Protein backbone atom coordinates (compact mmCIF):
# COMPACT_ATOMS: atom_id res chain seq x y z
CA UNK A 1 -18.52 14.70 -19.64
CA UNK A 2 -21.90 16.04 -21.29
CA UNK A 3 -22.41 19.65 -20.51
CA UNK A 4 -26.29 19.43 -21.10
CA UNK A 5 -26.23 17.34 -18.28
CA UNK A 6 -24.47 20.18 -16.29
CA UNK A 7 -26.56 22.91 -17.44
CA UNK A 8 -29.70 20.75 -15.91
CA UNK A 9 -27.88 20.11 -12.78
CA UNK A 10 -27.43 23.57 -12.37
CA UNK A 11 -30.67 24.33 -12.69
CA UNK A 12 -31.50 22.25 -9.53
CA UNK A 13 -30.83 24.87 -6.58
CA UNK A 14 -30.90 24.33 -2.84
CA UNK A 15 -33.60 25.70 -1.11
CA UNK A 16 -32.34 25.45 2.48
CA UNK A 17 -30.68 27.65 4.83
CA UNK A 18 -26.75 26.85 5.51
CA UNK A 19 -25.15 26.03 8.50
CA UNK A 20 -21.57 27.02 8.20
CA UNK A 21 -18.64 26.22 10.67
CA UNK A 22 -15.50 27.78 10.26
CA UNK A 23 -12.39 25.21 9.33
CA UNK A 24 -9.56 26.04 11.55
CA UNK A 25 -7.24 23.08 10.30
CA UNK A 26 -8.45 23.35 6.36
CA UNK A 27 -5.93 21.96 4.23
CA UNK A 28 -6.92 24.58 1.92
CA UNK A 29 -5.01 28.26 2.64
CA UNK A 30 -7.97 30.97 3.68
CA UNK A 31 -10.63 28.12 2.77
CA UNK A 32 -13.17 27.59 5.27
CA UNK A 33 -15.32 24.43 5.37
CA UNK A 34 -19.85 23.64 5.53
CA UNK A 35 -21.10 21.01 7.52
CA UNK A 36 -21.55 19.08 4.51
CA UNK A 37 -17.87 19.28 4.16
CA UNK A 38 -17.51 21.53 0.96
CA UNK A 39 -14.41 23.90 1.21
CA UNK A 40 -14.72 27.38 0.37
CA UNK A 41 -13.54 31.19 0.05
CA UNK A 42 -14.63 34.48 -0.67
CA UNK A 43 -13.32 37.00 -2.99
CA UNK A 44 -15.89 39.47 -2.98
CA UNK A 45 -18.40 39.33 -0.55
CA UNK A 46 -21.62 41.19 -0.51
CA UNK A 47 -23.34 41.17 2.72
CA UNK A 48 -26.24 43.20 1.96
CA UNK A 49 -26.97 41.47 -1.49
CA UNK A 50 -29.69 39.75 -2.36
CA UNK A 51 -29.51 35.60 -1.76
CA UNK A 52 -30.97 33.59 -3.92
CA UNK A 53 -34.12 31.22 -2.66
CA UNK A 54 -36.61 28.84 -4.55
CA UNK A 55 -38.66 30.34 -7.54
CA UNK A 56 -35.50 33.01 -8.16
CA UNK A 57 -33.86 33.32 -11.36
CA UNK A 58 -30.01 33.72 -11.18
CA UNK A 59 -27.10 34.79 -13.18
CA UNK A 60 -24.02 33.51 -12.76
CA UNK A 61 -20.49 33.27 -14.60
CA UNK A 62 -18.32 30.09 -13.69
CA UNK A 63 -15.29 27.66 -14.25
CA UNK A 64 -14.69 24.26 -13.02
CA UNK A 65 -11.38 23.62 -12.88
CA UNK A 66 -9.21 20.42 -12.16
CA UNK A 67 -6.55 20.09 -9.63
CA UNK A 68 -4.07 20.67 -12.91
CA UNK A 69 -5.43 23.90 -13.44
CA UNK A 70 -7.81 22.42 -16.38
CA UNK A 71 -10.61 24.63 -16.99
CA UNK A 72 -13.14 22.27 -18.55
CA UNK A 73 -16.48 23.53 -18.21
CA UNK A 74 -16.66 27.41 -18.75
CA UNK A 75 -19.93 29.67 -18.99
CA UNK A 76 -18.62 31.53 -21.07
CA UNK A 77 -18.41 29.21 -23.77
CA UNK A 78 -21.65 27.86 -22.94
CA UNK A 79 -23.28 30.88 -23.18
CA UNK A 80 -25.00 32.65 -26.02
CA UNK A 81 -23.87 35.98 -24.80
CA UNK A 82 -20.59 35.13 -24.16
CA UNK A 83 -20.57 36.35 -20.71
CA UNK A 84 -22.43 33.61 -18.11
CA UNK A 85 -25.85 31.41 -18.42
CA UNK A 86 -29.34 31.71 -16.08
CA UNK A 87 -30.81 29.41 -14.02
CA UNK A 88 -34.20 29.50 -12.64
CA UNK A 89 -33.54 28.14 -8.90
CA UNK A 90 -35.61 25.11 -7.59
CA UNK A 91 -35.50 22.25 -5.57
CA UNK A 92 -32.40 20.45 -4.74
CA UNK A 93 -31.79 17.44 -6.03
CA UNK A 94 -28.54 16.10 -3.56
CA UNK A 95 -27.08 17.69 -0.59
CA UNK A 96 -24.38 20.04 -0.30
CA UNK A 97 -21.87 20.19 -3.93
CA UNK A 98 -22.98 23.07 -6.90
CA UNK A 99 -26.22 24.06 -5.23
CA UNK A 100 -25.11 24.81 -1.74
CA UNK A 101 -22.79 27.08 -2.85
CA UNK A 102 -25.14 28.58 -4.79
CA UNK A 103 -27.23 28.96 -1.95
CA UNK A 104 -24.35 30.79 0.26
CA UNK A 105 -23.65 33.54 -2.03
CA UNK A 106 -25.17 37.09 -2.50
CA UNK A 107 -25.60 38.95 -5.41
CA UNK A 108 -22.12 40.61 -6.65
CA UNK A 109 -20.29 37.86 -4.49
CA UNK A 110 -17.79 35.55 -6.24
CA UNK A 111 -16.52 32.93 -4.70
CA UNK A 112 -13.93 29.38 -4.70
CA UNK A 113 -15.23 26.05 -3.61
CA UNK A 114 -13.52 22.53 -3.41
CA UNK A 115 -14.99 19.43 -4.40
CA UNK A 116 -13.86 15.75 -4.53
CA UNK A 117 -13.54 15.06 -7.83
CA UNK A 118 -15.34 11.51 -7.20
CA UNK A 119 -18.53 13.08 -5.46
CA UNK A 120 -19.13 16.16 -8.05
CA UNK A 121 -18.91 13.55 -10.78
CA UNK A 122 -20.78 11.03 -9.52
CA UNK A 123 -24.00 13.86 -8.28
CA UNK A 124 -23.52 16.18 -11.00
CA UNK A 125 -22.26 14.18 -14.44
CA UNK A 126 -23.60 11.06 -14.06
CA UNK A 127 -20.28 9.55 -13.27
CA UNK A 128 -18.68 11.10 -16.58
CA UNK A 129 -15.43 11.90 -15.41
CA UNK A 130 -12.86 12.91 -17.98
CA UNK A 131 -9.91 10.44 -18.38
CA UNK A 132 -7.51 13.58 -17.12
CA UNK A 133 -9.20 13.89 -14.20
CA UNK A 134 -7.89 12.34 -11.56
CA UNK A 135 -10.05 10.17 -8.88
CA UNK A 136 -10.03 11.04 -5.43
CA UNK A 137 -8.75 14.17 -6.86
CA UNK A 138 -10.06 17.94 -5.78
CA UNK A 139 -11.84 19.94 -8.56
CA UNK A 140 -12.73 24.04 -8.24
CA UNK A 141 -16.24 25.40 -9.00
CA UNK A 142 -15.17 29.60 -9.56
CA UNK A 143 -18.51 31.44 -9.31
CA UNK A 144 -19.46 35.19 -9.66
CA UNK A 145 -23.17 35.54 -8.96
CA UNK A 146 -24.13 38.89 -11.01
CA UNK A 147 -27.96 39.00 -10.74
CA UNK A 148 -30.78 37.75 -8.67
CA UNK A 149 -34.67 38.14 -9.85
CA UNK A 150 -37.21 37.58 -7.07
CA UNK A 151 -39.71 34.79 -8.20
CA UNK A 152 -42.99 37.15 -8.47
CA UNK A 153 -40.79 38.86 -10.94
CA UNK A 154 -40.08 35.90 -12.52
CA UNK A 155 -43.74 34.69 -12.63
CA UNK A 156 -44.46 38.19 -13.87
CA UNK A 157 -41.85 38.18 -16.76
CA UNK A 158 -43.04 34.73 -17.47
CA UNK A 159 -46.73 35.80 -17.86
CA UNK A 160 -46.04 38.68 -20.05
CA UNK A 161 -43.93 36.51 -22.16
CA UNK A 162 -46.73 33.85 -22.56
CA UNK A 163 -49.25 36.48 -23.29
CA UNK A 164 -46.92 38.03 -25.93
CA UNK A 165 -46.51 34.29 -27.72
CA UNK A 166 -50.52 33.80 -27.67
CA UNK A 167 -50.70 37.45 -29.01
CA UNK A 168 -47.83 36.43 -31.91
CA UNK A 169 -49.98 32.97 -32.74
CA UNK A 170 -53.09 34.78 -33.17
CA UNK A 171 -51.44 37.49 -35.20
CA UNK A 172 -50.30 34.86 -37.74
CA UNK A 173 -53.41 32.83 -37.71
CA UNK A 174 -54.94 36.05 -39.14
CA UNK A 175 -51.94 36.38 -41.81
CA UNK A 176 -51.95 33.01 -43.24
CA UNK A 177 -55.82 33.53 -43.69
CA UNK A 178 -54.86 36.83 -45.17
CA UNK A 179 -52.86 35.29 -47.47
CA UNK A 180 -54.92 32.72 -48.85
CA UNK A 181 -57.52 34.81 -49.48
CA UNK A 182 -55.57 37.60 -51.21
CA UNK A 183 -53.78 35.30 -53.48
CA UNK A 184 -56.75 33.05 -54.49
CA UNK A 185 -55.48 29.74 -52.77
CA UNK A 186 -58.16 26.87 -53.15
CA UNK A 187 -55.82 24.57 -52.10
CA UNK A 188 -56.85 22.97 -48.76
CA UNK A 189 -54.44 22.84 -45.64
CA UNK A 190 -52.66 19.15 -44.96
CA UNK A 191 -53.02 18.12 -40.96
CA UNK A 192 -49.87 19.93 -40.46
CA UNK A 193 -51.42 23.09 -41.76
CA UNK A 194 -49.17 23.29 -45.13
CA UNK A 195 -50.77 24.62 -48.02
CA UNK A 196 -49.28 22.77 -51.10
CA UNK A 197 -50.37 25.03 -54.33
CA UNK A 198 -49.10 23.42 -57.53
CA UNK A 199 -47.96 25.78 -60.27
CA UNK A 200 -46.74 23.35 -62.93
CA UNK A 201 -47.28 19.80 -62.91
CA UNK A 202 -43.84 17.89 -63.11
CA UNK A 203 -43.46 14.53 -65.54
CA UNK A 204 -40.66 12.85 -63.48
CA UNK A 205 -40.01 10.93 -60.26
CA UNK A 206 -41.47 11.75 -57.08
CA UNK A 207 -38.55 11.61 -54.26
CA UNK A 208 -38.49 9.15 -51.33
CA UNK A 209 -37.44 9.65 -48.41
CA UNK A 210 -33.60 9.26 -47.93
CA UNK A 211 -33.05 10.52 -51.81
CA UNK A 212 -30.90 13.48 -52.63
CA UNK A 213 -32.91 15.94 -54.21
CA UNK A 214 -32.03 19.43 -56.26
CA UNK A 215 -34.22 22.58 -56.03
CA UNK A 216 -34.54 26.04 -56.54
CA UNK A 217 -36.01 28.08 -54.26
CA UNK A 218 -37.39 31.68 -53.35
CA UNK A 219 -38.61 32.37 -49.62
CA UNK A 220 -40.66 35.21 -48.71
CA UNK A 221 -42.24 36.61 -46.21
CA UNK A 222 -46.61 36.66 -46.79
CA UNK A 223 -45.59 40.68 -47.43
CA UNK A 224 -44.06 39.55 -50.38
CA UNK A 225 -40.15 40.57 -49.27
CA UNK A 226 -37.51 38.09 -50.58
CA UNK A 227 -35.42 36.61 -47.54
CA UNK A 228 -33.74 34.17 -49.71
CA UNK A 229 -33.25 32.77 -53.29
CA UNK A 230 -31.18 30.23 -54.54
CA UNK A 231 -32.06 31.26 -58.07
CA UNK A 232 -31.16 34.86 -57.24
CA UNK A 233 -27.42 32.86 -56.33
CA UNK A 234 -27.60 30.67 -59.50
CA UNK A 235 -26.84 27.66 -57.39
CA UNK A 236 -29.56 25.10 -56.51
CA UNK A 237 -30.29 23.93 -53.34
CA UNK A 238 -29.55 20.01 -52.06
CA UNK A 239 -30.66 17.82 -49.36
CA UNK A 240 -31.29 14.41 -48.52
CA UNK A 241 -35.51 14.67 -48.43
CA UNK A 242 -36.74 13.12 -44.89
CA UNK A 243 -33.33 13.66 -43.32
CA UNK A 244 -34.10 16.66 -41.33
CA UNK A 245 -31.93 18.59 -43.00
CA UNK A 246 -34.72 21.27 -43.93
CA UNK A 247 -37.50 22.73 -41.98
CA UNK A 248 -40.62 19.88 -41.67
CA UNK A 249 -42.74 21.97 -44.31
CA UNK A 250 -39.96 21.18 -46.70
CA UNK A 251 -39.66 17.91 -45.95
CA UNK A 252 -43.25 17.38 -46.67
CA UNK A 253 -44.09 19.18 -49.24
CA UNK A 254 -41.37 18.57 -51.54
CA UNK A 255 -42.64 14.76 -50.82
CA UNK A 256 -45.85 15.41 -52.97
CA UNK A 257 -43.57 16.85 -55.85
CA UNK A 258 -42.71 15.49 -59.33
CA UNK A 259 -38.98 15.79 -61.24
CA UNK A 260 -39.54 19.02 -63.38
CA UNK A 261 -42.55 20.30 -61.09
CA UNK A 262 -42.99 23.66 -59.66
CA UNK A 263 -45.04 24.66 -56.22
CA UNK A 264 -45.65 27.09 -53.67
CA UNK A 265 -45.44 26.16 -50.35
CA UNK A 266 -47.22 28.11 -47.81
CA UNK A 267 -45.71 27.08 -44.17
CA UNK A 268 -46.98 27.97 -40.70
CA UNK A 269 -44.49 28.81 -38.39
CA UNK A 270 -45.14 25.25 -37.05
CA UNK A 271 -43.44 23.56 -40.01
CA UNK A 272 -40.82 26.17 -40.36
CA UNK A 273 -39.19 27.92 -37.81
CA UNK A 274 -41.32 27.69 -34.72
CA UNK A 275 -41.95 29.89 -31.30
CA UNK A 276 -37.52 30.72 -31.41
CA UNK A 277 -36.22 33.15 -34.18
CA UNK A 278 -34.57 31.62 -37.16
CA UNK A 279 -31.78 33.84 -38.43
CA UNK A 280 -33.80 36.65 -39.89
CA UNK A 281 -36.36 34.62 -39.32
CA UNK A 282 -38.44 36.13 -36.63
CA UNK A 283 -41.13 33.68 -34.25
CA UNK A 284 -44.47 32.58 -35.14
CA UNK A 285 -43.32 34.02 -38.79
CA UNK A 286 -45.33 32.02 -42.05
CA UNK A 287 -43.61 31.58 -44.66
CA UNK A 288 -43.82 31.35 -48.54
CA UNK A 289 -41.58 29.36 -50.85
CA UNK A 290 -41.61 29.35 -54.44
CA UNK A 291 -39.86 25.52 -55.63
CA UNK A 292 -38.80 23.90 -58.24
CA UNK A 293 -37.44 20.10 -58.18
CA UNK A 294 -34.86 20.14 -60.57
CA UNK A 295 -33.48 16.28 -60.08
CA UNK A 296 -33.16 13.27 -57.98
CA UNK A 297 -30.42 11.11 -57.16
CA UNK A 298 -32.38 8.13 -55.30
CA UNK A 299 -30.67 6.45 -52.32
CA UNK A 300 -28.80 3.14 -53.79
CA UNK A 301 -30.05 1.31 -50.25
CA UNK A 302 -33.43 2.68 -50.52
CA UNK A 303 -33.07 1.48 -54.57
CA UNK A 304 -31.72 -1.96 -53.22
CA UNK A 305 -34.34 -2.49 -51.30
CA UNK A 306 -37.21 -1.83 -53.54
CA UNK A 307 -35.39 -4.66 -55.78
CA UNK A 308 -35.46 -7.02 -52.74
CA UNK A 309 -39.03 -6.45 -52.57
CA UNK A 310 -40.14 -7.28 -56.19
């Protein structure tokens, strides 16, 4: 079962009307049944609430649970918050299942709908079904919808938000520049934009990729404020250099570096922690880092195949 794949299901929303027929012989107690044959029930219903249509963003809190009473995908532990996820409602993918549901509720309604185990699985999890769920079996999608935001809000929201990242690029533009010239840099940006300023030439090894390398490090902000320090700890710092283990501008410049060597490292937010805040990292946030490469330990199939080669 991959819950990415859920969370992008999700975000596919019907955009229809619903034509709903009441059940008289459901097999279900107080479960009434769609033309598309999903069972379903009401616990709180909200008739003056606003539905949900194409373009909306929606919040909703949710379980699916087996017919064992397994809960195995919850929003709550999906969710950053803790609480339930949003999904910006579009055009539906299948008929009838997650999104028509969706599609019948208000907002402050919370509701119960039945699926066959076989067809959610097969529309919604491409065919992933969990070994402990049973096929042919019935599995119950538990919904609360707690907030619907009309799609010219949304579009608005969206604008503003774009408009604040172009305002946030072009703010540190103007601070790495700052930078440079304040400190003196003649060092000329790589393609990536790293600066790579030498401060002591090293008389060892350069590192490969796939070595393990050992540095210390100090990270600041262009202000000059410390965010971290590995020398302040008294421990060096290790990773395996090409690995992604490390931000890109790591990766790269600790590449140009030699055993005993010491660098700054001046990294746009590009190579470091991007548009999405980074711990106490904020976005589009350069970054400084003082290094030293203290040692290597080269990787003994990387070092086995040099050998090969000669």
């Amino acid at each position: 079962m991959k819950i990415n794949f859920l969370k992008q299901a999700l975000l596919t929303v019907a955009g229809a009307a619903l034509l709903l027929t009441a059940c008289d012989n459901s097999p279900y107690e107080g479960y009434e049944q769609t033309e598309a044959g999903t069972y379903y029930k009401f616990y709180q219903k909200n008739d003056t609430g606003l539905s949900p249509v194409v373009g909306d963003l929606v919040a909703i809190q949710f379980q699916f649970i087996s017919d064992k009473d397994c809960v195995f995908v919850d929003s709550k532990i999906m969710s950053r918050s803790g609480k339930g996820i949003e999904l910006l409602v579009q055009e539906p993918a299948f008929a009838g299942g997650v999104q028509e549901s969706l599609m019948m509720m208000r907002k402050g309604d919370s509701a119960s709908f039945r699926f066959s185990a076989d067809s959610l699985f097969a529309k919604f999890f491409e065919d992933q079904r969990p070994e402990f769920i049973d096929s042919g079996s019935i599995v119950n999608f538990v919904v609360k919808l707690d907030t619907v935001i009309p799609k010219a809000e949304v579009e608005k929201m969206r604008a503003e938000y774009m408009a604040e990242m172009k305002r946030m690029e072009d703010e540190e533009l103007a601070k790495i520049e700052a930078y440079v010239a304040d400190n003196n840099v003649t060092a000329e940006p790589t393609q990536t934009g790293l600066y790579y300023v030498e401060t002591k030439k090293g008389n060892g090894n350069k590192p490969a990729p796939g070595d393990k390398i050992k540095v210390h490090y100090t990270g600041k902000f262009v202000d000059g404020t410390v965010f971290d320090s590995s020398v302040d700890r008294g421990e060096p710092f290790e990773f395996m250099l090409g690995a992604r283990q490390v931000i890109p501008g790591w990766d790269e410049g600790l590449s140009y570096m030699s055993v005993g060597g010491k660098a700054q490292l001046i990294i746009p937010s590009a190579m470091g922690y991007g548009a999405q805040p980074g711990g106490r990292i904020p976005p589009f946030t350069p970054l400084v880092f003082d290094v030293e490469l203290l040692a290597i330990t080269p990787n003994p199939q990387m070092e086995q195949m040099g050998q090969m080669i000669k």
